[in-house]
PDB file of C-alpha atoms in Angstrom:
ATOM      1  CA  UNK A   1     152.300 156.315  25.112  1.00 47.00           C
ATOM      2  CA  UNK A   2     152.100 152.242  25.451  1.00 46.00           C
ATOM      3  CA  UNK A   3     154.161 152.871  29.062  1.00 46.00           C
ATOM      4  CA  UNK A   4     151.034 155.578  30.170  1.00 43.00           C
ATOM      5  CA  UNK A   5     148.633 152.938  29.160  1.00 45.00           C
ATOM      6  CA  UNK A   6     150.327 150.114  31.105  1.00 45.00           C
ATOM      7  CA  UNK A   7     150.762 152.544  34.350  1.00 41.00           C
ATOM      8  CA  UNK A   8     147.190 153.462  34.215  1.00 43.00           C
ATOM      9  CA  UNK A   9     146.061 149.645  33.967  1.00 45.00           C
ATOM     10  CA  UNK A  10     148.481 149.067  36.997  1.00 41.00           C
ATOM     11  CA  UNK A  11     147.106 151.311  38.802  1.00 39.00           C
ATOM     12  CA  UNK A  12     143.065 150.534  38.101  1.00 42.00           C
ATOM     13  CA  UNK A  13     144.358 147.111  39.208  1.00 41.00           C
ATOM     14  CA  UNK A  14     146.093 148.017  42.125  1.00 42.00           C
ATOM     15  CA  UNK A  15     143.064 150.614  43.618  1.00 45.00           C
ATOM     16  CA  UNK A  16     140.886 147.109  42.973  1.00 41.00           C
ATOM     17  CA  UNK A  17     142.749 145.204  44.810  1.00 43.00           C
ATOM     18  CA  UNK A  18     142.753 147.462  47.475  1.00 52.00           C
ATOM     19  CA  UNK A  19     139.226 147.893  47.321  1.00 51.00           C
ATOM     20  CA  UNK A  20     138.636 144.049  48.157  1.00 62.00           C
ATOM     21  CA  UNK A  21     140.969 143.892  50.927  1.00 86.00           C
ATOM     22  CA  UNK A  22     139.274 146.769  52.468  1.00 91.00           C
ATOM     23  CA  UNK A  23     137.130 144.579  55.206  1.00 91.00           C
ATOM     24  CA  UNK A  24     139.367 141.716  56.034  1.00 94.00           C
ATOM     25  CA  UNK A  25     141.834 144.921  56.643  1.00 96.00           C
ATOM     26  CA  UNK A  26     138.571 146.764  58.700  1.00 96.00           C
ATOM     27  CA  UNK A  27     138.621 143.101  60.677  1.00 95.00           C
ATOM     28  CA  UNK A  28     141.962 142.399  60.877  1.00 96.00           C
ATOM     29  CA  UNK A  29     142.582 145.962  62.590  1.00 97.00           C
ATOM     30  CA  UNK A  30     139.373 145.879  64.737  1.00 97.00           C
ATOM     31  CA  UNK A  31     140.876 142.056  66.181  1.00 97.00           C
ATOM     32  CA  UNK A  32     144.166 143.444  66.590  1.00 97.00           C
ATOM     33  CA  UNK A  33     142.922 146.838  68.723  1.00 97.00           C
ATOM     34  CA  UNK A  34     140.570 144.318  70.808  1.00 96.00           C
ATOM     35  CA  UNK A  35     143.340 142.148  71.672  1.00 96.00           C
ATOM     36  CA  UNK A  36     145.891 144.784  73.012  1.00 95.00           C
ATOM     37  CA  UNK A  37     142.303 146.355  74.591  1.00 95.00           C
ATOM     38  CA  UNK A  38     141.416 143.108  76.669  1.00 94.00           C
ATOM     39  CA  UNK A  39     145.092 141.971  77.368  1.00 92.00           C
ATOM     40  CA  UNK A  40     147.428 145.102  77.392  1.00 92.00           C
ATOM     41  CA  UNK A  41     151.110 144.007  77.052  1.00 88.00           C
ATOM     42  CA  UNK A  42     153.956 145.763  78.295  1.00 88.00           C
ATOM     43  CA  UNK A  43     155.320 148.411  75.248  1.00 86.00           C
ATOM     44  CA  UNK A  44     152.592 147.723  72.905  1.00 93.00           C
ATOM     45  CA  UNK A  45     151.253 151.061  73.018  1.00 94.00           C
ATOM     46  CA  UNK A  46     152.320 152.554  70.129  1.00 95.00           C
ATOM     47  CA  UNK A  47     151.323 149.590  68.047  1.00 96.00           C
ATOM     48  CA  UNK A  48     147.650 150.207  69.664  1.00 97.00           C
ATOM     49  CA  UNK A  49     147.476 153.611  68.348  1.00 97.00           C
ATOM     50  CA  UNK A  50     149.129 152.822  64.846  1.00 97.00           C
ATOM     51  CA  UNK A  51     146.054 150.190  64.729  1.00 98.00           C
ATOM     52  CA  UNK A  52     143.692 152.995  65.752  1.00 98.00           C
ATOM     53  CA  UNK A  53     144.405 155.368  63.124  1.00 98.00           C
ATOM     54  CA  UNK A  54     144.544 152.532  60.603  1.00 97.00           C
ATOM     55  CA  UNK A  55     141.173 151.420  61.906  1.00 98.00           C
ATOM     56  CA  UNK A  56     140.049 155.297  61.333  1.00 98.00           C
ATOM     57  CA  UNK A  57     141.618 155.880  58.239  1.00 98.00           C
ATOM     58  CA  UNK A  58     139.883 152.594  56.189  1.00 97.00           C
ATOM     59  CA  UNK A  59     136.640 153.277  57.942  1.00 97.00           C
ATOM     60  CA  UNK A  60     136.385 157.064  56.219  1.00 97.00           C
ATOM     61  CA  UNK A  61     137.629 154.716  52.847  1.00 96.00           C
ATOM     62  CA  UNK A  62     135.267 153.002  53.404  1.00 96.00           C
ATOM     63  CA  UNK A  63     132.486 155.663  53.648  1.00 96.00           C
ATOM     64  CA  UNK A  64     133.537 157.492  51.212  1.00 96.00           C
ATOM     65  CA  UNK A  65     132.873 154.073  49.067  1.00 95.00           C
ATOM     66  CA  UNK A  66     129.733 153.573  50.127  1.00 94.00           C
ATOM     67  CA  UNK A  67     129.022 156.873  49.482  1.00 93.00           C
ATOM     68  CA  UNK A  68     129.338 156.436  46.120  1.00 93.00           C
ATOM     69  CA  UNK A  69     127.860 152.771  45.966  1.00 90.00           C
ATOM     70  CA  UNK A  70     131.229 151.073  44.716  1.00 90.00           C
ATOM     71  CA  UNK A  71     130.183 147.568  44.497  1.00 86.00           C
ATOM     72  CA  UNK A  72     133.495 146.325  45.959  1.00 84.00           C
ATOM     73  CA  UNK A  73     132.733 148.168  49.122  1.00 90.00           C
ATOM     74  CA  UNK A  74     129.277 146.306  49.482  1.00 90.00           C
ATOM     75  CA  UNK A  75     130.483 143.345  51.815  1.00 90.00           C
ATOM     76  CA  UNK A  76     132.497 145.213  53.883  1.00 92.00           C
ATOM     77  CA  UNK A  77     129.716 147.757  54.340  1.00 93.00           C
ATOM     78  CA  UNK A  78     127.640 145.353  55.319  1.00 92.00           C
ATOM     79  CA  UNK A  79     129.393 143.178  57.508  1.00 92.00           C
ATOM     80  CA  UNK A  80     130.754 146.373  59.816  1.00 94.00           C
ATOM     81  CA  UNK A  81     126.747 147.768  59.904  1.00 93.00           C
ATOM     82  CA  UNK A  82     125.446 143.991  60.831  1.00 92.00           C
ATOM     83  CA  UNK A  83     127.840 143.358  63.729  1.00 93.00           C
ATOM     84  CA  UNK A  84     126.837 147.061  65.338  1.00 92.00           C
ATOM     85  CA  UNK A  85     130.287 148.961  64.557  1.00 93.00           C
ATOM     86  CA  UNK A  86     134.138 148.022  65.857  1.00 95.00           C
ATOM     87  CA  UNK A  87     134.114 145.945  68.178  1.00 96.00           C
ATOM     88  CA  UNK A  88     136.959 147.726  70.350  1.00 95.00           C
ATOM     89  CA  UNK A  89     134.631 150.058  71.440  1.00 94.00           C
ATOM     90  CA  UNK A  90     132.068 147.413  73.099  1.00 94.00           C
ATOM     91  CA  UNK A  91     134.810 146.263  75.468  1.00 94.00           C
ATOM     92  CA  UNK A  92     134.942 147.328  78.326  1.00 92.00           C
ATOM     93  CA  UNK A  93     138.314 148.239  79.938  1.00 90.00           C
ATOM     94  CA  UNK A  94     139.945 150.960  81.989  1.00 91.00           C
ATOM     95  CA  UNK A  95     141.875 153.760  80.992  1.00 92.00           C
ATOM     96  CA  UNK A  96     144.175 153.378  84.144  1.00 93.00           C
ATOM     97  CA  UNK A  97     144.868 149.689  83.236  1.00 92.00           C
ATOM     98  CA  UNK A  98     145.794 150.731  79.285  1.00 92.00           C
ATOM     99  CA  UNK A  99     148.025 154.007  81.297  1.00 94.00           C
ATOM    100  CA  UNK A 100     149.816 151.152  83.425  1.00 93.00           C
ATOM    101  CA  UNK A 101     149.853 148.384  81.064  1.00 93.00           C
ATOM    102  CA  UNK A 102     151.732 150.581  78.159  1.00 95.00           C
ATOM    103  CA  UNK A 103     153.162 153.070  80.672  1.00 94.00           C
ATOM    104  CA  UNK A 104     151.484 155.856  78.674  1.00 95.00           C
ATOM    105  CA  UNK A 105     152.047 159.393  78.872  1.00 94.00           C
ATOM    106  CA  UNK A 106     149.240 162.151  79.487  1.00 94.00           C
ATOM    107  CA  UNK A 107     150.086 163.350  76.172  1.00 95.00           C
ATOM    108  CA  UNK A 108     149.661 159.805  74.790  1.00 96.00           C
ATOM    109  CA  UNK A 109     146.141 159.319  76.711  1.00 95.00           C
ATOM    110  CA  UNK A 110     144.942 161.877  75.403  1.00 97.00           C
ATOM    111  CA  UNK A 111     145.623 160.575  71.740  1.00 97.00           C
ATOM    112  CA  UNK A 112     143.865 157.811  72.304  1.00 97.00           C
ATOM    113  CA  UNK A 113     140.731 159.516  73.748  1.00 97.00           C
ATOM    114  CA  UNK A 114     141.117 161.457  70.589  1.00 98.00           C
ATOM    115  CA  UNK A 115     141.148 158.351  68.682  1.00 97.00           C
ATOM    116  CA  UNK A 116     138.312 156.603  69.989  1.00 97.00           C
ATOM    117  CA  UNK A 117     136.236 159.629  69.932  1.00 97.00           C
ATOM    118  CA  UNK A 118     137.192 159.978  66.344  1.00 98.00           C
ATOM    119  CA  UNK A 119     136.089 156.522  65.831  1.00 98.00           C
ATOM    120  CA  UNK A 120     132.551 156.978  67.159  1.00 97.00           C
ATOM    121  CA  UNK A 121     131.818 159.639  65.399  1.00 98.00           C
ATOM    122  CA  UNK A 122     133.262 157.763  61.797  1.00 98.00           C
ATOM    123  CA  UNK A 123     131.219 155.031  62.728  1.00 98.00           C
ATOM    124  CA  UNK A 124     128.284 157.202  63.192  1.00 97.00           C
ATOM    125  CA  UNK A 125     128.742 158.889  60.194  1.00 97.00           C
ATOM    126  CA  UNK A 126     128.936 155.544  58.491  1.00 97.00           C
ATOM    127  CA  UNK A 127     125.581 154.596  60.039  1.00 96.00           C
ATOM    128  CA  UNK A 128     123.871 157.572  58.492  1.00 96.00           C
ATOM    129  CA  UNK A 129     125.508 156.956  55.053  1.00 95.00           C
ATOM    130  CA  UNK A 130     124.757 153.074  54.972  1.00 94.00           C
ATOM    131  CA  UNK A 131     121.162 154.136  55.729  1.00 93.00           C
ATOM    132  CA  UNK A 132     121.077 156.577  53.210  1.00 91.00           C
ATOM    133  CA  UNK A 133     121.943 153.780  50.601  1.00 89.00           C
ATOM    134  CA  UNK A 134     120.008 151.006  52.289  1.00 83.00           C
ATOM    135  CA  UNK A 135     117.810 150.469  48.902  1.00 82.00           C
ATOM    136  CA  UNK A 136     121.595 150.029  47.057  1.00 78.00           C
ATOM    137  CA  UNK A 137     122.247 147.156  50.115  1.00 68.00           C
ATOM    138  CA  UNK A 138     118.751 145.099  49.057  1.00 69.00           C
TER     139      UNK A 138
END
């Protein structure tokens, strides 16, 4: 019983500390994207993908957070909403550059027009829900 108890606190612990790292995770993956974005590097593809879905995957964390007005989720929230989304997607690039830079595939392409799609739309949604809870924000 004293072993459940202990797991339990680990784990409230460890979904905390997750929790906090959420944005400088958000940032850290944003940076990362934008640099492979703006300076493409031979065979760093993959790792610009990987950093796309990561990107996608805390961003719906974090909406689902905000959602439901976890304090913890508060900074992040508002950090991503004042600096107007990722900023991957302001830069401007071409997909032809990315295709020759990481000597892409079609099939890989399209992934990452899948991706970045899939990002707007997050982003969007996160928009709508960070307005919902504005009065939470004040």
């Amino acid at each position: 019983m004293m072993a459940l108890a202990s797991l339990k606190i680990t784990l409230m612990m460890f979904g905390v500390c997750q929790c906090q790292r959420l944005g400088p995770q958000l940032f850290t993956a944003d940076r990362n994207i934008t640099l492979l974005v703006r300076s493409p590097l031979q065979g760093e593809g993959g790792r610009l993908l990987r950093f796309m879905v990561t990107y996608l995957r805390l961003l719906s964390t974090l909406i689902v957070r905000v959602s439901k007005r976890l304090e913890h989720a508060r900074r992040a929230a508002r950090y991503l909403y004042k600096h107007n989304g990722p900023k991957f997607l302001r830069v401007k690039f071409t997909e032809d550059s990315l295709v020759k830079a990481f000597r892409w595939s079609i099939v890989e392409l399209r992934h990452f027009r899948f991706l970045k799609s899939e990002t707007v739309s997050e982003y969007e949604l996160f928009t709508k829900c960070y307005k919902a809870n504005l009065v939470w924000f004040l």
